Tab-separated table of C-alpha atoms in Angstrom:
chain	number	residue	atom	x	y	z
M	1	UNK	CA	-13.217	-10.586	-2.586
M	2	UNK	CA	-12.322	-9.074	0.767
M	3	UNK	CA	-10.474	-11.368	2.095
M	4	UNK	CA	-9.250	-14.914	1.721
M	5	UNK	CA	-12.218	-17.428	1.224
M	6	UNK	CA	-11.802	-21.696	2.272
M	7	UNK	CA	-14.227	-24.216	2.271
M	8	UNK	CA	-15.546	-26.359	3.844
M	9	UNK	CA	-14.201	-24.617	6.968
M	10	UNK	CA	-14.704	-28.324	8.611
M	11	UNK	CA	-14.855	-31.504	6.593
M	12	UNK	CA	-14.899	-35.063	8.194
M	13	UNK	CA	-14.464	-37.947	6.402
M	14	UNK	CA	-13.624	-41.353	6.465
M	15	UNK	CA	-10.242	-42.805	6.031
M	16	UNK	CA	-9.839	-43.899	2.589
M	17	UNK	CA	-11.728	-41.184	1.423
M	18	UNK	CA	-11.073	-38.192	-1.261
M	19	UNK	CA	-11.260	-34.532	-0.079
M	20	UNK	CA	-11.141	-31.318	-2.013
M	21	UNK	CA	-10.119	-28.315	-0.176
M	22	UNK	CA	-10.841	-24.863	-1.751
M	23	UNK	CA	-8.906	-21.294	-1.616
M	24	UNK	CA	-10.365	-18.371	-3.394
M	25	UNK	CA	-7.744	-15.983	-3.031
M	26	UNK	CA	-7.872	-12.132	-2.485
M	27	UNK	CA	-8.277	-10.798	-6.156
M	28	UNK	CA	-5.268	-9.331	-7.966
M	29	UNK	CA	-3.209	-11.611	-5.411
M	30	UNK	CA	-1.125	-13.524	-8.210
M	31	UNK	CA	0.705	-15.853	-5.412
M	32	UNK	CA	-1.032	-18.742	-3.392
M	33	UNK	CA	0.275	-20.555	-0.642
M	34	UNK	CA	-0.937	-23.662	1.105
M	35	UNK	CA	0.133	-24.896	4.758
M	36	UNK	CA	-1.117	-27.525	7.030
M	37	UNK	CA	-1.481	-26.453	10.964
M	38	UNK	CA	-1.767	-29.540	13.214
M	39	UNK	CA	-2.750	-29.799	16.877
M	40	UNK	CA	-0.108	-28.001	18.481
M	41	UNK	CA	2.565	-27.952	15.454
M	42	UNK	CA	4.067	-24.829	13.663
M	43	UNK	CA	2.780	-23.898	9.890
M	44	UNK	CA	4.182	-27.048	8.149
M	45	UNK	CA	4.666	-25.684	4.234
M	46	UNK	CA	2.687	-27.408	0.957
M	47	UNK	CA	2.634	-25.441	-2.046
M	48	UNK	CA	2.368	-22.204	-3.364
M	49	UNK	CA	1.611	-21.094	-6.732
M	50	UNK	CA	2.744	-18.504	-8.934
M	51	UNK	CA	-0.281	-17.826	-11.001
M	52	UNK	CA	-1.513	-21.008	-12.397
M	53	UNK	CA	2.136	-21.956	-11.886
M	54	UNK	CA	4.033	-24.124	-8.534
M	55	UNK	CA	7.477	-23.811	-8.713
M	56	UNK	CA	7.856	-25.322	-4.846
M	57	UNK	CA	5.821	-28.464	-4.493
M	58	UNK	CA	8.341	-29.620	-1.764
M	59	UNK	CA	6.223	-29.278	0.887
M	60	UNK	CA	3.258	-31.878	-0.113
M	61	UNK	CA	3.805	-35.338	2.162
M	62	UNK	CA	3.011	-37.971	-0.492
M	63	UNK	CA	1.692	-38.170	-3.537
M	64	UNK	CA	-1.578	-38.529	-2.476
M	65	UNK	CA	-1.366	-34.793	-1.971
M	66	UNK	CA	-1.940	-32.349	-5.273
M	67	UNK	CA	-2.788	-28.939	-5.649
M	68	UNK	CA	-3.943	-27.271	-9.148
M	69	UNK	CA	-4.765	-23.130	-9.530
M	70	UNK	CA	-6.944	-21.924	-11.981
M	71	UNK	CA	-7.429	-18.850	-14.169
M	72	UNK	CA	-4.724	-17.400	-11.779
M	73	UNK	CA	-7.632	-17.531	-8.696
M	74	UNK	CA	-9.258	-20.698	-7.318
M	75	UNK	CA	-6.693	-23.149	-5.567
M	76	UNK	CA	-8.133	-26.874	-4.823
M	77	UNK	CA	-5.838	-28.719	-2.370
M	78	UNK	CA	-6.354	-32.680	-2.916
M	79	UNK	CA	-6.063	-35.523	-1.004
M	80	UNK	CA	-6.558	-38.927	-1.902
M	81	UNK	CA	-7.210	-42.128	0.129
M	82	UNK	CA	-6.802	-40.060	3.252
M	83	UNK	CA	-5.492	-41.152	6.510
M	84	UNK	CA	-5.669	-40.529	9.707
M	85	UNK	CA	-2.410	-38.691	10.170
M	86	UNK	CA	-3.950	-36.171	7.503
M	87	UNK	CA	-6.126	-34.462	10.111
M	88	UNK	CA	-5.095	-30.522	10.793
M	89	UNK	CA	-5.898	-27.262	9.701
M	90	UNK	CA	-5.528	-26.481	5.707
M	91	UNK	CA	-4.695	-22.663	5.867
M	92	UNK	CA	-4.306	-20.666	2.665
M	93	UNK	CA	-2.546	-17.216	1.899
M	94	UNK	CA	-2.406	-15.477	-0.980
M	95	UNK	CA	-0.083	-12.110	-1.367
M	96	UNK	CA	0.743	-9.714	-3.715
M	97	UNK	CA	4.280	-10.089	-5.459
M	98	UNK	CA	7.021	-7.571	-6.907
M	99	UNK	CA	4.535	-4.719	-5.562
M	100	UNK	CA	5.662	-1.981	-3.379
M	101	UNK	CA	3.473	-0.633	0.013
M	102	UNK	CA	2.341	-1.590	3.516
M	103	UNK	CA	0.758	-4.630	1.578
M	104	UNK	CA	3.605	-6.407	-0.267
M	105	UNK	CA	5.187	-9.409	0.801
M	106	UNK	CA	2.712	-9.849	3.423
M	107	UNK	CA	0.504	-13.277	3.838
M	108	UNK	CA	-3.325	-12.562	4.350
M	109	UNK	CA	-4.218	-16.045	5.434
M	110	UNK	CA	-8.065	-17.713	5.442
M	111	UNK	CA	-9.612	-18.776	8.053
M	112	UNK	CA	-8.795	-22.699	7.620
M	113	UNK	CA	-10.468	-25.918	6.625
M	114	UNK	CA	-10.294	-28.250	9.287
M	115	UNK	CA	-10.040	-32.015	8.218
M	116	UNK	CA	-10.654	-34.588	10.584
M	117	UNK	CA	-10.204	-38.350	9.202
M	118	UNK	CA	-12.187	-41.269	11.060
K	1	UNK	CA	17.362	-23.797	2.262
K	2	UNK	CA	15.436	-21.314	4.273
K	3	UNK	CA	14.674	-21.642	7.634
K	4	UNK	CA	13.500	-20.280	10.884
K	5	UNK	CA	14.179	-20.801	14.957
K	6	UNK	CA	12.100	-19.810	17.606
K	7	UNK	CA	13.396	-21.681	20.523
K	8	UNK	CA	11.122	-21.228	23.249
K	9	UNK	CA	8.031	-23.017	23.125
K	10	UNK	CA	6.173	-20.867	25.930
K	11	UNK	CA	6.824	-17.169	27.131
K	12	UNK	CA	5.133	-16.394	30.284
K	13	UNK	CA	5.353	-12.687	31.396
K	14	UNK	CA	3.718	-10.304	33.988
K	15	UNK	CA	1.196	-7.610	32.741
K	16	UNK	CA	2.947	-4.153	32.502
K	17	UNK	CA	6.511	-6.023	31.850
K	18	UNK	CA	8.564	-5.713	28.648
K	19	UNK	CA	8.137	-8.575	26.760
K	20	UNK	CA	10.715	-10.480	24.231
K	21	UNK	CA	9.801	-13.683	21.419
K	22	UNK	CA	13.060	-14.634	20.163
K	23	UNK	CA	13.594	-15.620	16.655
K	24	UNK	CA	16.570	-16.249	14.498
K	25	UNK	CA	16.773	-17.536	10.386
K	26	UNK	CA	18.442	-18.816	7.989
K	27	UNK	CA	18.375	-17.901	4.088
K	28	UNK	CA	21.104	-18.195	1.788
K	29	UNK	CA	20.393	-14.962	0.332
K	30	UNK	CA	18.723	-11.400	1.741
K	31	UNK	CA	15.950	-12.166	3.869
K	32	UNK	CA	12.651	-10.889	4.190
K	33	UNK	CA	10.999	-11.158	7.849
K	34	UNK	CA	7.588	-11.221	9.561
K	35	UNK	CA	6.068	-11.504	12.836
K	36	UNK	CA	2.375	-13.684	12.325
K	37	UNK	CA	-0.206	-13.705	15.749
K	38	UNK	CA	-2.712	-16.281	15.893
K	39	UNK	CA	-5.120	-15.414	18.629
K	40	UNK	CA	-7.567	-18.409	19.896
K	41	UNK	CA	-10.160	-19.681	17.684
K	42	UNK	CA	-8.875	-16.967	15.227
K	43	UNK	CA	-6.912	-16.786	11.720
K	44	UNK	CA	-3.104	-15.630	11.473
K	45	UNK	CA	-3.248	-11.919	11.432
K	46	UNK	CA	0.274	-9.794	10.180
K	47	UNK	CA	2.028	-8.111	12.716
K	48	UNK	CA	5.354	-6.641	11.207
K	49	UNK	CA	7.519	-6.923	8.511
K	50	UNK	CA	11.205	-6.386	7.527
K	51	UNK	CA	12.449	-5.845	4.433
K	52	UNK	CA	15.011	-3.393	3.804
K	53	UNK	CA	15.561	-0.087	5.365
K	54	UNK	CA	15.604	0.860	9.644
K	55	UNK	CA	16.449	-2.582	11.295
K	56	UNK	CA	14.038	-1.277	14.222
K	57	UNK	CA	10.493	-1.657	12.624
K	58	UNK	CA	7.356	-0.650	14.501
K	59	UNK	CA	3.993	-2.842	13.821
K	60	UNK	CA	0.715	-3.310	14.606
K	61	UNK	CA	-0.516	-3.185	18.721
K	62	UNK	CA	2.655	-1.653	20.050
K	63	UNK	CA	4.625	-4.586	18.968
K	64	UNK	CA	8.242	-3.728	17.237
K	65	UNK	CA	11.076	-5.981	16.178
K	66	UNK	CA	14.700	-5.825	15.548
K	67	UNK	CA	16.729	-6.942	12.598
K	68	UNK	CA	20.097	-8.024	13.305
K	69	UNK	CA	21.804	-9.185	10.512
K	70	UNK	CA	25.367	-10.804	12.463
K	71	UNK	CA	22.927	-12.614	14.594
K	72	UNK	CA	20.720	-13.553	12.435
K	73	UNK	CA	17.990	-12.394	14.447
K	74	UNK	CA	14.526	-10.509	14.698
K	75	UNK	CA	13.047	-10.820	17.860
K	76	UNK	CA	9.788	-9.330	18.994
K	77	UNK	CA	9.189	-7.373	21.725
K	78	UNK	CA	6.883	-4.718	23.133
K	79	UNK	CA	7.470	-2.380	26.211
K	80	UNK	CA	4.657	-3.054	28.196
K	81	UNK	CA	2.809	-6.608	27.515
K	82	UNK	CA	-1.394	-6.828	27.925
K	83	UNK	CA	-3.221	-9.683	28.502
K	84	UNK	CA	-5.164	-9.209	25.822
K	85	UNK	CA	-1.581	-10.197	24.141
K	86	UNK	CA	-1.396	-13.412	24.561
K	87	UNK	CA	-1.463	-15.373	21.477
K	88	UNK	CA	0.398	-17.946	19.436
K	89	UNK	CA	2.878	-16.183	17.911
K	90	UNK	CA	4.819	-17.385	14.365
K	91	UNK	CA	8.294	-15.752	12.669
K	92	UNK	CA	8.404	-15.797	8.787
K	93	UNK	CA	11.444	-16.039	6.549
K	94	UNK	CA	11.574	-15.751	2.845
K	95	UNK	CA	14.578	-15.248	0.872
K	96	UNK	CA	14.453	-12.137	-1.564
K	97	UNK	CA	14.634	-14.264	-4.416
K	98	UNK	CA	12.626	-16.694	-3.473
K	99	UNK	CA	8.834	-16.635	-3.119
K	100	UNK	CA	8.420	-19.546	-0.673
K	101	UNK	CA	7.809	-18.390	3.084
K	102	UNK	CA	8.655	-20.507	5.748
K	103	UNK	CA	7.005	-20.463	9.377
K	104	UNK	CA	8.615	-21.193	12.801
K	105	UNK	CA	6.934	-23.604	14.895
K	106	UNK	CA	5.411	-20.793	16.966
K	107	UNK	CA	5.929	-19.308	20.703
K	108	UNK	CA	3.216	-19.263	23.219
K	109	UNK	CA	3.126	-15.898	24.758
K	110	UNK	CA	1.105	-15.721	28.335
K	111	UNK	CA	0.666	-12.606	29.786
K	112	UNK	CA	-0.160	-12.993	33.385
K	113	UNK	CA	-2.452	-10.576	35.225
């Protein structure tokens, strides 16, 4: 596509509740990246893939967090039994890697899936 | 570990006055930098990048930044700021070998009529 795709771009749910968060990345774009903006707080860091691949998981809070890329394209971003301190901004970026250009290296972000968690 | 300082929460400046966002970093290896803008109610958008090459590099809206590798620095600046500049505004690090990219917590530019 043109651009990066999320959805929902707003999702509230209960706490205690699942929530799938979905990426579909700018094609050709073989790395992913997940981040988490809360109110007023920097670009905290998940995940990011390599292809179907996450060498850094560091980022993700708990394990109730998990992220999974398929087919080298679609990114879900999990959480399970959420909570209330969950609530932010899921932003997504995908890039192109080991290219040269204007476009390499550089983060072409979605625009965000907000979570809010009663 | 990678990461990145920007140490002033807020930057207020007058309209028509140079402005500065000050950010240093921390890789163990060669780093890559960006400049990010977030504008209200509005995605992150790329400014700038550095990666190897002029340590002055020019970017998008007049904005320009300056890598300084004994300082450890790349601060943003512009010669003349707008209003239509202020934003949230977010330095990137990410080691050469390394694909993770790591944000600052973000400076506040105002640009005061």
């Amino acid at each position: 596509g043109a651009g990066v795709s999320q959805s929902p771009s707003n999702k509230v749910t209960e706490k205690g509740k699942d929530v799938e968060l979905r990426c579909d990345p700018i094609s050709g774009h073989t790395a992913l990246y997940w981040y988490r903006q809360s109110l007023g707080q920097g670009l905290e860091f998940l995940i990011y893939f390599q292809g179907n691949s996450a060498p850094d998981k560091s980022g993700l809070p708990s394990d109730r967090f998990s992220a999974e890329r398929t087919g080298g394209s679609v990114s879900t971003l999990t959480i399970q039994r959420t909570q209330q301190e969950d609530s932010a901004v899921y932003l997504c970026a995908s890039s192109l890697v080991g290219a040269s250009g204007s476009g390499a290296n550089v983060l072409t972000f979605g625009a965000g899936s907000r979570l809010t968690v009663l | 570990a990678q990461s990145v300082a920007q140490p002033e929460d807020q930057v207020n400046v007058a309209e028509g006055n140079p402005l500065t966002v000050k950010c240093t970093y921390s890789v163990s290896g060669n780093p890559y930098l960006f400049w990010y803008v977030q504008y209200p109610n509005r995605g992150l958008q790329f400014l700038l990048k550095y990666i190897t090459g002029d340590n002055l590099v020019k970017g998008s809206y007049g904005f320009e930044a300056e890598f300084n590798k004994s300082q450890t620095s790349f601060h943003l600046k512009k010669p003349s700021a707008l209003v239509s500049d202020s934003a949230l505004y977010f330095c990137a690090v990410r080691d050469k070998g390394y694909q993770k990219v790591t944000f600052g917590t973000g400076t506040k530019l105002q640009v005061i009529p």
